[in-house]
Tab-separated table of C-alpha atoms in Angstrom:
chain	number	residue	atom	x	y	z
A	451	MET	CA	-80.588	-48.552	-23.593
A	452	LEU	CA	-78.541	-49.478	-20.526
A	453	THR	CA	-76.128	-52.380	-21.039
A	454	TRP	CA	-76.153	-55.144	-18.419
A	455	LEU	CA	-72.784	-56.797	-17.922
A	456	GLN	CA	-72.262	-60.523	-17.752
A	457	ARG	CA	-70.208	-62.101	-14.977
A	458	ASP	CA	-68.324	-64.273	-17.463
A	459	SER	CA	-67.112	-61.311	-19.539
A	460	LEU	CA	-64.970	-58.304	-18.642
A	461	GLN	CA	-66.059	-56.343	-21.719
A	462	PHE	CA	-67.685	-52.908	-21.373
A	463	PRO	CA	-69.727	-51.126	-24.027
A	464	PRO	CA	-68.098	-48.259	-25.966
A	465	LEU	CA	-67.882	-45.038	-23.931
A	466	ALA	CA	-69.962	-43.270	-26.559
A	467	LYS	CA	-72.935	-45.378	-25.465
A	468	ALA	CA	-72.993	-43.744	-22.019
A	469	MET	CA	-76.230	-41.931	-21.215
A	470	ARG	CA	-76.514	-38.171	-21.284
A	471	GLU	CA	-78.996	-38.233	-18.397
A	472	PRO	CA	-77.875	-39.251	-15.890
A	473	ASN	CA	-74.580	-38.046	-17.298
A	474	GLY	CA	-72.196	-40.890	-17.946
A	475	LEU	CA	-74.172	-43.949	-16.864
A	476	LEU	CA	-72.642	-46.631	-19.073
A	477	ALA	CA	-73.583	-50.053	-17.743
A	478	ALA	CA	-74.913	-52.027	-14.789
A	479	GLY	CA	-74.272	-55.404	-13.218
A	480	GLY	CA	-71.200	-57.578	-13.356
A	481	ASP	CA	-69.123	-57.793	-10.196
A	482	LEU	CA	-66.336	-56.034	-8.309
A	483	SER	CA	-63.569	-58.515	-9.021
A	484	ALA	CA	-60.071	-57.074	-9.252
A	485	ASP	CA	-59.828	-58.032	-12.921
A	486	ARG	CA	-63.107	-56.291	-13.788
A	487	LEU	CA	-62.179	-53.142	-11.867
A	488	ILE	CA	-58.842	-52.873	-13.660
A	489	SER	CA	-60.601	-53.478	-16.970
A	490	ALA	CA	-63.095	-50.726	-16.113
A	491	TYR	CA	-60.477	-48.098	-15.344
A	492	ARG	CA	-58.479	-49.009	-18.418
A	493	HIS	CA	-61.662	-48.656	-20.453
A	494	GLY	CA	-62.499	-45.245	-18.955
A	495	CYS	CA	-65.299	-46.008	-16.490
A	496	PHE	CA	-65.643	-46.543	-12.751
A	497	PRO	CA	-68.204	-48.012	-10.315
A	498	TRP	CA	-70.458	-45.721	-8.297
A	499	PHE	CA	-73.622	-46.921	-6.586
A	500	GLN	CA	-75.411	-47.068	-3.246
A	501	ASP	CA	-76.251	-50.066	-1.083
A	502	GLY	CA	-79.336	-51.751	-2.463
A	503	GLN	CA	-78.592	-50.714	-6.053
A	504	PRO	CA	-77.043	-52.888	-8.754
A	505	ILE	CA	-73.407	-52.110	-9.539
A	506	LEU	CA	-73.448	-49.029	-11.791
A	507	TRP	CA	-70.581	-48.054	-14.106
A	508	TRP	CA	-70.009	-44.437	-15.136
A	509	SER	CA	-68.044	-42.481	-17.733
A	510	PRO	CA	-69.150	-38.827	-17.546
A	511	ASP	CA	-68.677	-36.314	-20.336
A	512	PRO	CA	-66.876	-34.038	-19.765
A	513	ARG	CA	-64.375	-35.668	-17.408
A	514	THR	CA	-62.796	-33.751	-14.533
A	515	VAL	CA	-59.013	-34.155	-14.469
A	516	LEU	CA	-55.963	-32.490	-12.997
A	517	PHE	CA	-52.694	-32.214	-14.892
A	518	PRO	CA	-49.879	-32.363	-12.299
A	519	ASP	CA	-48.066	-29.403	-13.860
A	520	GLU	CA	-51.225	-27.309	-13.377
A	521	LEU	CA	-51.511	-27.878	-9.613
A	522	HIS	CA	-52.538	-24.689	-7.825
A	523	VAL	CA	-51.521	-24.351	-4.177
A	524	SER	CA	-52.944	-21.394	-2.256
A	525	ARG	CA	-50.658	-19.235	-0.141
A	526	SER	CA	-52.179	-20.558	3.062
A	527	LEU	CA	-51.739	-24.179	1.978
A	528	ALA	CA	-48.181	-23.519	0.807
A	529	LYS	CA	-47.415	-22.067	4.252
A	530	LEU	CA	-48.941	-25.100	5.954
A	531	LEU	CA	-46.866	-27.443	3.780
A	532	ARG	CA	-43.680	-25.555	4.692
A	533	GLN	CA	-44.506	-25.763	8.393
A	534	GLN	CA	-44.736	-29.560	8.154
A	535	HIS	CA	-47.450	-29.613	10.786
A	536	TYR	CA	-48.661	-32.881	9.282
A	537	ARG	CA	-46.655	-35.919	8.232
A	538	VAL	CA	-47.587	-37.606	4.933
A	539	THR	CA	-46.961	-41.255	4.081
A	540	PHE	CA	-47.923	-43.606	1.249
A	541	ASP	CA	-49.329	-47.148	1.441
A	542	GLN	CA	-48.872	-47.388	5.203
A	543	ASN	CA	-52.493	-48.155	6.112
A	544	PHE	CA	-54.727	-48.545	3.062
A	545	ALA	CA	-57.472	-50.307	5.047
A	546	ALA	CA	-57.773	-47.450	7.542
A	547	VAL	CA	-57.884	-44.840	4.774
A	548	ILE	CA	-60.649	-46.480	2.754
A	549	GLN	CA	-62.634	-47.186	5.917
A	550	ALA	CA	-62.369	-43.514	6.906
A	551	CYS	CA	-63.426	-42.455	3.402
A	552	ALA	CA	-66.500	-44.668	3.792
A	553	GLU	CA	-67.667	-43.017	7.012
A	554	PRO	CA	-70.910	-40.984	6.772
A	555	ARG	CA	-70.519	-37.326	5.799
A	556	ALA	CA	-72.612	-34.520	7.260
A	557	TYR	CA	-73.644	-33.414	3.760
A	558	ALA	CA	-74.627	-36.839	2.378
A	559	ASP	CA	-76.946	-39.715	3.148
A	560	GLY	CA	-75.160	-43.047	3.314
A	561	THR	CA	-71.986	-43.912	1.456
A	562	TRP	CA	-71.127	-45.317	-1.954
A	563	ILE	CA	-68.023	-46.999	-0.507
A	564	THR	CA	-69.878	-50.133	0.561
A	565	ARG	CA	-68.283	-53.038	2.397
A	566	GLY	CA	-68.031	-54.862	-0.937
A	567	MET	CA	-66.272	-51.862	-2.474
A	568	GLN	CA	-63.802	-51.718	0.400
A	569	GLU	CA	-62.950	-55.397	0.026
A	570	ALA	CA	-62.560	-55.018	-3.737
A	571	TYR	CA	-60.135	-52.101	-3.496
A	572	LEU	CA	-58.193	-53.849	-0.749
A	573	GLN	CA	-57.595	-56.624	-3.282
A	574	LEU	CA	-56.367	-54.026	-5.771
A	575	HIS	CA	-54.045	-52.655	-3.113
A	576	GLN	CA	-52.668	-56.132	-2.470
A	577	ARG	CA	-52.007	-56.388	-6.218
A	578	GLY	CA	-50.051	-53.137	-6.115
A	579	THR	CA	-52.578	-51.213	-8.217
A	580	ALA	CA	-54.466	-49.228	-5.565
A	581	HIS	CA	-52.563	-46.872	-3.279
A	582	SER	CA	-53.263	-44.771	-0.213
A	583	VAL	CA	-52.015	-41.467	1.123
A	584	GLU	CA	-52.021	-41.051	4.892
A	585	VAL	CA	-51.853	-37.718	6.722
A	586	TRP	CA	-50.762	-37.894	10.340
A	587	SER	CA	-50.757	-35.539	13.292
A	588	GLY	CA	-48.348	-37.281	15.594
A	589	ASP	CA	-49.555	-40.875	15.611
A	590	GLU	CA	-53.161	-39.987	14.736
A	591	LEU	CA	-54.496	-40.527	11.209
A	592	VAL	CA	-56.236	-37.225	10.424
A	593	GLY	CA	-56.641	-37.346	6.658
A	594	GLY	CA	-55.928	-39.212	3.481
A	595	LEU	CA	-57.070	-40.442	0.101
A	596	TYR	CA	-56.812	-43.453	-2.179
A	597	GLY	CA	-56.857	-44.286	-5.861
A	598	LEU	CA	-55.372	-46.437	-8.602
A	599	ALA	CA	-52.111	-46.021	-10.479
A	600	ILE	CA	-52.078	-47.571	-13.954
A	601	GLY	CA	-49.290	-46.587	-16.319
A	602	GLN	CA	-48.793	-42.819	-16.203
A	603	LEU	CA	-52.329	-42.125	-14.965
A	604	PHE	CA	-53.651	-41.894	-11.410
A	605	PHE	CA	-57.357	-42.474	-10.835
A	606	GLY	CA	-58.448	-40.687	-7.666
A	607	GLU	CA	-61.309	-42.247	-5.737
A	608	SER	CA	-62.036	-40.563	-2.398
A	609	MET	CA	-60.491	-38.517	0.387
A	610	PHE	CA	-61.283	-37.689	4.003
A	611	SER	CA	-60.236	-35.154	6.598
A	612	ARG	CA	-60.516	-35.135	10.371
A	613	ALA	CA	-58.420	-32.003	10.913
A	614	ASP	CA	-58.183	-28.607	9.235
A	615	ASN	CA	-56.726	-28.880	5.717
A	616	ALA	CA	-55.437	-32.424	6.304
A	617	SER	CA	-56.832	-33.821	3.053
A	618	LYS	CA	-55.526	-30.786	1.158
A	619	VAL	CA	-52.016	-31.442	2.475
A	620	GLY	CA	-52.294	-35.095	1.454
A	621	PHE	CA	-53.590	-34.298	-2.022
A	622	ALA	CA	-51.023	-31.577	-2.756
A	623	THR	CA	-48.219	-33.839	-1.568
A	624	LEU	CA	-49.469	-36.686	-3.759
A	625	VAL	CA	-49.729	-34.496	-6.858
A	626	GLY	CA	-46.166	-33.288	-6.342
A	627	LYS	CA	-44.941	-36.862	-6.098
A	628	LEU	CA	-46.912	-37.952	-9.161
A	629	ARG	CA	-45.426	-35.079	-11.148
A	630	ASP	CA	-41.904	-36.058	-10.087
A	631	TRP	CA	-42.595	-39.703	-10.976
A	632	GLY	CA	-43.714	-38.872	-14.498
A	633	PHE	CA	-47.506	-39.172	-14.245
A	634	VAL	CA	-49.292	-37.069	-16.840
A	635	LEU	CA	-52.891	-36.936	-15.592
A	636	ILE	CA	-54.988	-37.422	-12.453
A	637	ASP	CA	-58.571	-38.545	-13.034
A	638	CYS	CA	-60.869	-36.707	-10.625
A	639	GLN	CA	-64.058	-38.164	-12.173
A	640	MET	CA	-66.673	-35.607	-11.059
A	641	PRO	CA	-66.307	-31.822	-10.621
A	642	THR	CA	-66.195	-30.308	-7.130
A	643	GLN	CA	-65.255	-26.852	-5.920
A	644	HIS	CA	-62.551	-28.452	-3.770
A	645	LEU	CA	-60.859	-30.028	-6.800
A	646	HIS	CA	-61.255	-26.936	-8.970
A	647	SER	CA	-59.414	-24.940	-6.294
A	648	PHE	CA	-56.385	-27.144	-6.999
A	649	GLY	CA	-56.554	-26.506	-10.739
A	650	ALA	CA	-58.707	-29.423	-11.871
A	651	ARG	CA	-60.670	-28.806	-15.061
A	652	ALA	CA	-63.040	-30.542	-17.443
A	653	ILE	CA	-61.936	-32.150	-20.687
A	654	PRO	CA	-64.089	-33.966	-23.272
A	655	ARG	CA	-64.514	-37.682	-22.663
A	656	ALA	CA	-62.977	-38.348	-26.072
A	657	SER	CA	-59.823	-36.495	-25.011
A	658	PHE	CA	-59.722	-38.480	-21.777
A	659	ALA	CA	-59.966	-41.692	-23.807
A	660	GLU	CA	-56.948	-40.570	-25.856
A	661	TYR	CA	-54.896	-40.169	-22.664
A	662	LEU	CA	-55.900	-43.688	-21.708
A	663	LYS	CA	-54.800	-45.023	-25.072
A	664	ARG	CA	-51.425	-43.281	-24.986
A	665	HIS	CA	-50.352	-43.565	-21.355
A	666	LEU	CA	-51.864	-46.645	-19.689
A	667	ASP	CA	-48.942	-48.903	-20.535
A	668	LEU	CA	-46.036	-46.485	-20.143
A	669	PRO	CA	-43.632	-46.720	-17.176
A	670	THR	CA	-43.158	-44.238	-14.341
A	671	GLY	CA	-40.577	-43.733	-11.634
A	672	ALA	CA	-43.122	-44.383	-8.874
A	673	ASP	CA	-41.782	-45.702	-5.571
A	674	TRP	CA	-44.750	-45.775	-3.211
A	675	LEU	CA	-42.838	-47.162	-0.240
A	676	ALA	CA	-39.772	-44.950	-0.469
């Protein structure tokens, strides 16, 4: 039975109570307050819903993750990175990145990054928990992504690209930085061919929960504005 969250409590049901079909649906309701979102990620779930739906919270099994040391960069992408055709920055324009991620895609109807979601993650950015990666061609923003950094884990949310391979350059650059800063795992949530091409793979939800337990409160050398 689906658990409905109460606005006066930040508690989520145990991950083991998530549905098998649809895979990972754990709870519904609640709100998108910064405190609840942080509690959700620390618990091992994330919000994903369309306009007109209640807030839905998910914890799929298995979980798609990328270990920074396992990053795979193709020869063509490695060449592009060496050429420095694009410039990559961090936390320079979070609002523009999440707005671009919310724009309609040719392969999808609507967007799950609703106005309420954008406002919620902007609050997390202002708290120093959510971060953006910007990819520039000259002064034009042509790609990027955003996610949350908690302890030694990075929770990826969405990316966009307006130029060839721009999001790939941003993602590969981010993973390299996270590795250097001491992050141990990047949560990719759902499997995609794009992420698998970088070396992402599925692990059991129970294993993912163990990473949460061990690494959420450990320090890193992250310097997002360096």
